[in-house]
Amino acid sequence: DARVTQTPRHKVTEMGQEVTMRCQPILGHNTVFWYRQTMMQGLELLAYFRNRAPLDDSGMPKDRFSAEMPDATLATLKIQPSEPRDSAVYFCASGGGTGSDFSYGYTFGSGTRLTVV
Amino acid sequence: GDSVTQMEGPVTLSEEAFLTINCTYTATGYPSLFWYVQYPGEGLQLLLKATKADDKGSNKGFEATYRKETTSFHLEKGSVQVSDSAVYFCALNPIKAAGNKLTFGGGTRVLVKP
């Protein structure tokens, strides 16, 4: 089965350090989403891309978060500097593409569990 | 704007019990509706979907029917197992939203005891 691959699965870092999370979407999918999940806030949409172009990043704290798609096989989410309140599970999801429609929803990766101490 | 409301958990029940998780939505037009499931330590997985009124989605013994008249998409399973313990998310995909991003409910945690 095709899957969305996220790395690393777990990351522990000290406050102030830079963190980069990576996502390999399913080949052929043209839309990539970044979500953050916490106990308090639930599932939050941070940003998403269509054909590598950012469509909406209004859910991201702009001063420290950035999201990019250097190419169609890689999406990155960067936090600099990281803070303890950024501790969460970050999910990438992909969907869509030529000939497909969104009635099929998205495919999620397994997530990156980030702990900032 | 579009929204999804689902019952708050946790829902605790015994093995072989009947499970219902309520989900109602607000959207313009005719959205596609989904249920996702998240097992401990994993990402969300698509459980079932329905794309038009009166459609019934089903998978792994779970069912949900798209009810346009009541704007609902309740999830049901006749006999749950311990392995069904998870968090369940109802979601919609509006037809005309830019980017077709999903709108999720808050999730309902289900705990099935032996």
PDB file of C-alpha atoms in Angstrom:
ATOM      1  CA  ASP A   1       0.000   0.000   0.000  1.00  0.00           C
ATOM      2  CA  ALA A   2       1.163   3.524  -0.753  1.00  0.00           C
ATOM      3  CA  ARG A   3       1.966   5.488   2.355  1.00  0.00           C
ATOM      4  CA  VAL A   4       3.008   8.906   3.571  1.00  0.00           C
ATOM      5  CA  THR A   5       6.417   8.717   5.244  1.00  0.00           C
ATOM      6  CA  GLN A   6       7.393  11.076   8.035  1.00  0.00           C
ATOM      7  CA  THR A   7      10.785  11.439   9.678  1.00  0.00           C
ATOM      8  CA  PRO A   8      11.840  11.439  12.411  1.00  0.00           C
ATOM      9  CA  ARG A   9       9.184   9.500  14.339  1.00  0.00           C
ATOM     10  CA  HIS A  10      10.348  11.005  17.624  1.00  0.00           C
ATOM     11  CA  LYS A  11      12.375  14.094  18.403  1.00  0.00           C
ATOM     12  CA  VAL A  12      13.491  15.462  21.755  1.00  0.00           C
ATOM     13  CA  THR A  13      15.209  18.817  21.653  1.00  0.00           C
ATOM     14  CA  GLU A  14      16.129  21.672  23.921  1.00  0.00           C
ATOM     15  CA  MET A  15      14.306  24.952  23.899  1.00  0.00           C
ATOM     16  CA  GLY A  16      15.800  27.341  21.365  1.00  0.00           C
ATOM     17  CA  GLN A  17      17.027  24.662  18.985  1.00  0.00           C
ATOM     18  CA  GLU A  18      15.932  24.332  15.390  1.00  0.00           C
ATOM     19  CA  VAL A  19      13.713  21.406  14.490  1.00  0.00           C
ATOM     20  CA  THR A  20      13.051  20.118  10.981  1.00  0.00           C
ATOM     21  CA  MET A  21      10.374  17.547  10.229  1.00  0.00           C
ATOM     22  CA  ARG A  22      10.149  15.848   6.845  1.00  0.00           C
ATOM     23  CA  CYS A  23       7.362  14.279   4.880  1.00  0.00           C
ATOM     24  CA  GLN A  24       7.357  12.213   1.723  1.00  0.00           C
ATOM     25  CA  PRO A  25       3.848  12.345   0.216  1.00  0.00           C
ATOM     26  CA  ILE A  26       2.363   9.585  -1.865  1.00  0.00           C
ATOM     27  CA  LEU A  27       3.648   9.702  -5.431  1.00  0.00           C
ATOM     28  CA  GLY A  28       1.114  11.458  -7.616  1.00  0.00           C
ATOM     29  CA  HIS A  29      -0.662  13.307  -4.821  1.00  0.00           C
ATOM     30  CA  ASN A  30      -0.628  17.029  -5.471  1.00  0.00           C
ATOM     31  CA  THR A  31      -1.836  18.349  -2.112  1.00  0.00           C
ATOM     32  CA  VAL A  32       0.107  18.129   1.154  1.00  0.00           C
ATOM     33  CA  PHE A  33      -1.130  19.137   4.591  1.00  0.00           C
ATOM     34  CA  TRP A  34       0.609  19.701   7.922  1.00  0.00           C
ATOM     35  CA  TYR A  35      -1.423  19.155  11.096  1.00  0.00           C
ATOM     36  CA  ARG A  36      -0.534  19.467  14.758  1.00  0.00           C
ATOM     37  CA  GLN A  37      -2.226  17.396  17.424  1.00  0.00           C
ATOM     38  CA  THR A  38      -2.241  18.126  21.158  1.00  0.00           C
ATOM     39  CA  MET A  39      -4.461  17.013  23.990  1.00  0.00           C
ATOM     40  CA  MET A  40      -5.637  20.543  24.625  1.00  0.00           C
ATOM     41  CA  GLN A  41      -6.212  21.810  21.084  1.00  0.00           C
ATOM     42  CA  GLY A  42      -6.943  18.605  19.247  1.00  0.00           C
ATOM     43  CA  LEU A  43      -6.126  18.499  15.529  1.00  0.00           C
ATOM     44  CA  GLU A  44      -5.044  21.835  14.041  1.00  0.00           C
ATOM     45  CA  LEU A  45      -4.300  22.548  10.400  1.00  0.00           C
ATOM     46  CA  LEU A  46      -1.009  24.446  10.163  1.00  0.00           C
ATOM     47  CA  ALA A  47      -0.476  24.744   6.402  1.00  0.00           C
ATOM     48  CA  TYR A  48      -1.108  23.086   3.092  1.00  0.00           C
ATOM     49  CA  PHE A  49       0.273  23.064  -0.413  1.00  0.00           C
ATOM     50  CA  ARG A  50      -1.157  22.376  -3.841  1.00  0.00           C
ATOM     51  CA  ASN A  51       1.315  21.495  -6.602  1.00  0.00           C
ATOM     52  CA  ARG A  52       4.088  22.606  -4.207  1.00  0.00           C
ATOM     53  CA  ALA A  53       2.652  26.129  -3.865  1.00  0.00           C
ATOM     54  CA  PRO A  54       1.462  27.224  -0.406  1.00  0.00           C
ATOM     55  CA  LEU A  55      -2.312  27.701  -0.348  1.00  0.00           C
ATOM     56  CA  ASP A  56      -2.879  28.513   3.285  1.00  0.00           C
ATOM     57  CA  ASP A  57      -0.515  28.812   6.207  1.00  0.00           C
ATOM     58  CA  SER A  58      -2.751  30.882   8.441  1.00  0.00           C
ATOM     59  CA  GLY A  59      -2.641  28.210  11.144  1.00  0.00           C
ATOM     60  CA  MET A  60       1.109  28.566  11.653  1.00  0.00           C
ATOM     61  CA  PRO A  61       2.870  30.924  14.066  1.00  0.00           C
ATOM     62  CA  LYS A  62       4.733  32.900  11.417  1.00  0.00           C
ATOM     63  CA  ASP A  63       7.538  34.101  13.614  1.00  0.00           C
ATOM     64  CA  ARG A  64       8.957  30.648  14.271  1.00  0.00           C
ATOM     65  CA  PHE A  65       7.349  28.162  11.898  1.00  0.00           C
ATOM     66  CA  SER A  66       7.999  27.703   8.207  1.00  0.00           C
ATOM     67  CA  ALA A  67       6.792  25.108   5.704  1.00  0.00           C
ATOM     68  CA  GLU A  68       8.209  24.366   2.282  1.00  0.00           C
ATOM     69  CA  MET A  69       8.072  21.861  -0.557  1.00  0.00           C
ATOM     70  CA  PRO A  70      11.501  21.845  -2.203  1.00  0.00           C
ATOM     71  CA  ASP A  71      10.231  19.253  -4.667  1.00  0.00           C
ATOM     72  CA  ALA A  72       7.193  17.038  -5.228  1.00  0.00           C
ATOM     73  CA  THR A  73       8.624  14.241  -3.078  1.00  0.00           C
ATOM     74  CA  LEU A  74       9.509  16.265   0.007  1.00  0.00           C
ATOM     75  CA  ALA A  75       7.673  18.618   2.347  1.00  0.00           C
ATOM     76  CA  THR A  76       9.367  20.153   5.366  1.00  0.00           C
ATOM     77  CA  LEU A  77       8.140  21.856   8.506  1.00  0.00           C
ATOM     78  CA  LYS A  78      10.698  23.846  10.440  1.00  0.00           C
ATOM     79  CA  ILE A  79      10.528  25.420  13.880  1.00  0.00           C
ATOM     80  CA  GLN A  80      13.187  27.951  14.838  1.00  0.00           C
ATOM     81  CA  PRO A  81      13.564  28.585  17.717  1.00  0.00           C
ATOM     82  CA  SER A  82      11.576  25.791  19.322  1.00  0.00           C
ATOM     83  CA  GLU A  83       9.661  26.309  22.567  1.00  0.00           C
ATOM     84  CA  PRO A  84       8.156  23.871  25.090  1.00  0.00           C
ATOM     85  CA  ARG A  85       4.645  24.802  23.918  1.00  0.00           C
ATOM     86  CA  ASP A  86       5.524  23.360  20.492  1.00  0.00           C
ATOM     87  CA  SER A  87       5.557  19.869  22.008  1.00  0.00           C
ATOM     88  CA  ALA A  88       2.960  17.912  20.047  1.00  0.00           C
ATOM     89  CA  VAL A  89       2.529  15.276  17.362  1.00  0.00           C
ATOM     90  CA  TYR A  90       2.911  16.711  13.871  1.00  0.00           C
ATOM     91  CA  PHE A  91       1.163  14.909  11.030  1.00  0.00           C
ATOM     92  CA  CYS A  92       1.611  15.192   7.330  1.00  0.00           C
ATOM     93  CA  ALA A  93      -1.169  14.109   4.957  1.00  0.00           C
ATOM     94  CA  SER A  94      -1.423  13.976   1.189  1.00  0.00           C
ATOM     95  CA  GLY A  95      -4.234  13.639  -1.307  1.00  0.00           C
ATOM     96  CA  GLY A  96      -5.563  14.602  -4.723  1.00  0.00           C
ATOM     97  CA  GLY A  97      -3.763  14.507  -8.053  1.00  0.00           C
ATOM     98  CA  THR A  98      -4.543  14.179 -11.696  1.00  0.00           C
ATOM     99  CA  GLY A  99      -7.660  12.113 -12.250  1.00  0.00           C
ATOM    100  CA  SER A 100      -8.528  11.798  -8.573  1.00  0.00           C
ATOM    101  CA  ASP A 101     -11.009  13.637  -6.463  1.00  0.00           C
ATOM    102  CA  PHE A 102     -11.254  14.518  -2.847  1.00  0.00           C
ATOM    103  CA  SER A 103     -14.126  12.217  -2.102  1.00  0.00           C
ATOM    104  CA  TYR A 104     -11.403   9.806  -1.077  1.00  0.00           C
ATOM    105  CA  GLY A 105     -10.078  12.006   1.694  1.00  0.00           C
ATOM    106  CA  TYR A 106      -6.435  12.072   2.558  1.00  0.00           C
ATOM    107  CA  THR A 107      -3.715   9.650   3.636  1.00  0.00           C
ATOM    108  CA  PHE A 108      -1.954  10.520   6.864  1.00  0.00           C
ATOM    109  CA  GLY A 109       1.580   9.707   7.905  1.00  0.00           C
ATOM    110  CA  SER A 110       2.392   8.199  11.311  1.00  0.00           C
ATOM    111  CA  GLY A 111       3.478  11.531  12.697  1.00  0.00           C
ATOM    112  CA  THR A 112       6.509  13.070  14.393  1.00  0.00           C
ATOM    113  CA  ARG A 113       6.256  13.258  18.156  1.00  0.00           C
ATOM    114  CA  LEU A 114       8.134  16.383  19.198  1.00  0.00           C
ATOM    115  CA  THR A 115       9.181  17.086  22.772  1.00  0.00           C
ATOM    116  CA  VAL A 116      10.830  20.408  23.545  1.00  0.00           C
ATOM    117  CA  VAL A 117      12.442  20.559  26.993  1.00  0.00           C
TER     118      VAL A 117
ATOM    119  CA  GLY B   1     -18.311  28.491   7.853  1.00  0.00           C
ATOM    120  CA  ASP B   2     -18.132  24.732   7.676  1.00  0.00           C
ATOM    121  CA  SER B   3     -18.065  22.816  10.924  1.00  0.00           C
ATOM    122  CA  VAL B   4     -18.333  19.325  12.359  1.00  0.00           C
ATOM    123  CA  THR B   5     -19.677  18.533  15.821  1.00  0.00           C
ATOM    124  CA  GLN B   6     -19.264  15.145  17.386  1.00  0.00           C
ATOM    125  CA  MET B   7     -20.056  13.819  20.803  1.00  0.00           C
ATOM    126  CA  GLU B   8     -17.421  14.267  23.419  1.00  0.00           C
ATOM    127  CA  GLY B   9     -15.828  11.239  24.949  1.00  0.00           C
ATOM    128  CA  PRO B  10     -14.570   9.219  26.403  1.00  0.00           C
ATOM    129  CA  VAL B  11     -17.063   6.534  25.572  1.00  0.00           C
ATOM    130  CA  THR B  12     -16.462   3.442  27.671  1.00  0.00           C
ATOM    131  CA  LEU B  13     -18.244   0.210  26.904  1.00  0.00           C
ATOM    132  CA  SER B  14     -17.884  -3.530  27.231  1.00  0.00           C
ATOM    133  CA  GLU B  15     -16.864  -5.932  24.516  1.00  0.00           C
ATOM    134  CA  GLU B  16     -19.756  -6.929  22.199  1.00  0.00           C
ATOM    135  CA  ALA B  17     -21.724  -3.802  23.105  1.00  0.00           C
ATOM    136  CA  PHE B  18     -23.339  -1.563  20.491  1.00  0.00           C
ATOM    137  CA  LEU B  19     -21.455   1.625  19.653  1.00  0.00           C
ATOM    138  CA  THR B  20     -22.887   4.879  18.321  1.00  0.00           C
ATOM    139  CA  ILE B  21     -20.901   8.078  17.880  1.00  0.00           C
ATOM    140  CA  ASN B  22     -22.974  11.048  16.839  1.00  0.00           C
ATOM    141  CA  CYS B  23     -21.739  13.503  14.217  1.00  0.00           C
ATOM    142  CA  THR B  24     -23.537  16.504  12.772  1.00  0.00           C
ATOM    143  CA  TYR B  25     -22.217  19.006  10.296  1.00  0.00           C
ATOM    144  CA  THR B  26     -22.767  22.473   8.886  1.00  0.00           C
ATOM    145  CA  ALA B  27     -21.757  23.110   5.298  1.00  0.00           C
ATOM    146  CA  THR B  28     -22.981  24.753   2.135  1.00  0.00           C
ATOM    147  CA  GLY B  29     -23.870  22.457  -0.712  1.00  0.00           C
ATOM    148  CA  TYR B  30     -23.267  18.726  -0.557  1.00  0.00           C
ATOM    149  CA  PRO B  31     -20.012  17.839   1.127  1.00  0.00           C
ATOM    150  CA  SER B  32     -18.330  14.452   1.216  1.00  0.00           C
ATOM    151  CA  LEU B  33     -18.317  12.944   4.701  1.00  0.00           C
ATOM    152  CA  PHE B  34     -15.700  10.777   6.379  1.00  0.00           C
ATOM    153  CA  TRP B  35     -14.884   8.878   9.508  1.00  0.00           C
ATOM    154  CA  TYR B  36     -11.227   8.528  10.437  1.00  0.00           C
ATOM    155  CA  VAL B  37      -9.836   6.340  13.202  1.00  0.00           C
ATOM    156  CA  GLN B  38      -6.648   6.902  15.174  1.00  0.00           C
ATOM    157  CA  TYR B  39      -5.204   3.975  17.104  1.00  0.00           C
ATOM    158  CA  PRO B  40      -2.758   4.710  19.939  1.00  0.00           C
ATOM    159  CA  GLY B  41       0.574   5.995  18.666  1.00  0.00           C
ATOM    160  CA  GLU B  42      -0.531   6.085  15.043  1.00  0.00           C
ATOM    161  CA  GLY B  43      -1.784   8.550  12.460  1.00  0.00           C
ATOM    162  CA  LEU B  44      -5.346   8.915  11.288  1.00  0.00           C
ATOM    163  CA  GLN B  45      -6.673   6.231   8.965  1.00  0.00           C
ATOM    164  CA  LEU B  46      -9.679   6.563   6.721  1.00  0.00           C
ATOM    165  CA  LEU B  47     -12.369   4.251   8.102  1.00  0.00           C
ATOM    166  CA  LEU B  48     -15.278   4.937   5.758  1.00  0.00           C
ATOM    167  CA  LYS B  49     -16.804   7.630   3.593  1.00  0.00           C
ATOM    168  CA  ALA B  50     -19.993   8.753   1.851  1.00  0.00           C
ATOM    169  CA  THR B  51     -20.207  11.232  -0.964  1.00  0.00           C
ATOM    170  CA  LYS B  52     -23.935  11.912  -1.389  1.00  0.00           C
ATOM    171  CA  ALA B  53     -27.198  11.850   0.514  1.00  0.00           C
ATOM    172  CA  ASP B  54     -28.423   8.412   1.641  1.00  0.00           C
ATOM    173  CA  ASP B  55     -25.053   6.813   0.846  1.00  0.00           C
ATOM    174  CA  LYS B  56     -23.938   4.312   3.455  1.00  0.00           C
ATOM    175  CA  GLY B  57     -20.253   3.906   4.117  1.00  0.00           C
ATOM    176  CA  SER B  58     -19.079   0.684   5.739  1.00  0.00           C
ATOM    177  CA  ASN B  59     -15.810  -0.939   6.760  1.00  0.00           C
ATOM    178  CA  LYS B  60     -14.618  -3.364   9.460  1.00  0.00           C
ATOM    179  CA  GLY B  61     -18.156  -3.732  10.795  1.00  0.00           C
ATOM    180  CA  PHE B  62     -18.648   0.022  11.120  1.00  0.00           C
ATOM    181  CA  GLU B  63     -21.405   1.847   9.245  1.00  0.00           C
ATOM    182  CA  ALA B  64     -22.497   5.433   8.766  1.00  0.00           C
ATOM    183  CA  THR B  65     -25.299   6.850   6.614  1.00  0.00           C
ATOM    184  CA  TYR B  66     -25.237  10.318   5.047  1.00  0.00           C
ATOM    185  CA  ARG B  67     -28.441  11.992   6.248  1.00  0.00           C
ATOM    186  CA  LYS B  68     -28.941  15.270   4.459  1.00  0.00           C
ATOM    187  CA  GLU B  69     -32.241  16.050   6.163  1.00  0.00           C
ATOM    188  CA  THR B  70     -30.663  15.922   9.609  1.00  0.00           C
ATOM    189  CA  THR B  71     -27.118  16.909   8.446  1.00  0.00           C
ATOM    190  CA  SER B  72     -25.762  13.899  10.294  1.00  0.00           C
ATOM    191  CA  PHE B  73     -23.306  11.058   9.740  1.00  0.00           C
ATOM    192  CA  HIS B  74     -23.476   8.917  12.862  1.00  0.00           C
ATOM    193  CA  LEU B  75     -21.026   6.042  13.224  1.00  0.00           C
ATOM    194  CA  GLU B  76     -22.309   2.663  14.432  1.00  0.00           C
ATOM    195  CA  LYS B  77     -20.970  -0.785  15.142  1.00  0.00           C
ATOM    196  CA  GLY B  78     -23.090  -3.641  16.347  1.00  0.00           C
ATOM    197  CA  SER B  79     -20.535  -5.513  18.447  1.00  0.00           C
ATOM    198  CA  VAL B  80     -17.318  -3.815  19.455  1.00  0.00           C
ATOM    199  CA  GLN B  81     -14.032  -5.502  20.305  1.00  0.00           C
ATOM    200  CA  VAL B  82     -11.179  -4.405  22.531  1.00  0.00           C
ATOM    201  CA  SER B  83      -9.204  -3.693  19.342  1.00  0.00           C
ATOM    202  CA  ASP B  84     -11.741  -0.965  18.441  1.00  0.00           C
ATOM    203  CA  SER B  85     -10.395   1.188  21.256  1.00  0.00           C
ATOM    204  CA  ALA B  86      -9.254   4.329  19.472  1.00  0.00           C
ATOM    205  CA  VAL B  87     -10.118   7.952  18.771  1.00  0.00           C
ATOM    206  CA  TYR B  88     -12.693   8.468  16.024  1.00  0.00           C
ATOM    207  CA  PHE B  89     -12.889  11.666  13.965  1.00  0.00           C
ATOM    208  CA  CYS B  90     -15.773  12.787  11.803  1.00  0.00           C
ATOM    209  CA  ALA B  91     -14.799  15.061   8.903  1.00  0.00           C
ATOM    210  CA  LEU B  92     -16.235  16.777   5.864  1.00  0.00           C
ATOM    211  CA  ASN B  93     -14.825  17.904   2.544  1.00  0.00           C
ATOM    212  CA  PRO B  94     -16.783  20.858   1.221  1.00  0.00           C
ATOM    213  CA  ILE B  95     -17.309  20.919  -2.510  1.00  0.00           C
ATOM    214  CA  LYS B  96     -16.243  24.460  -3.181  1.00  0.00           C
ATOM    215  CA  ALA B  97     -13.663  25.227  -0.514  1.00  0.00           C
ATOM    216  CA  ALA B  98     -10.325  26.415  -1.817  1.00  0.00           C
ATOM    217  CA  GLY B  99      -7.887  23.557  -1.681  1.00  0.00           C
ATOM    218  CA  ASN B 100     -10.563  21.118  -0.558  1.00  0.00           C
ATOM    219  CA  LYS B 101      -9.217  20.947   2.949  1.00  0.00           C
ATOM    220  CA  LEU B 102     -10.997  18.656   5.366  1.00  0.00           C
ATOM    221  CA  THR B 103     -12.829  20.042   8.372  1.00  0.00           C
ATOM    222  CA  PHE B 104     -12.521  17.718  11.374  1.00  0.00           C
ATOM    223  CA  GLY B 105     -14.596  17.280  14.481  1.00  0.00           C
ATOM    224  CA  GLY B 106     -12.895  17.231  17.861  1.00  0.00           C
ATOM    225  CA  GLY B 107     -12.613  13.452  18.026  1.00  0.00           C
ATOM    226  CA  THR B 108     -14.285  10.908  20.301  1.00  0.00           C
ATOM    227  CA  ARG B 109     -12.181   8.546  22.369  1.00  0.00           C
ATOM    228  CA  VAL B 110     -13.633   5.042  22.660  1.00  0.00           C
ATOM    229  CA  LEU B 111     -12.440   2.565  25.231  1.00  0.00           C
ATOM    230  CA  VAL B 112     -13.662  -1.012  25.004  1.00  0.00           C
ATOM    231  CA  LYS B 113     -13.157  -3.158  28.094  1.00  0.00           C
ATOM    232  CA  PRO B 114     -12.952  -6.966  28.023  1.00  0.00           C
TER     233      PRO B 114
END
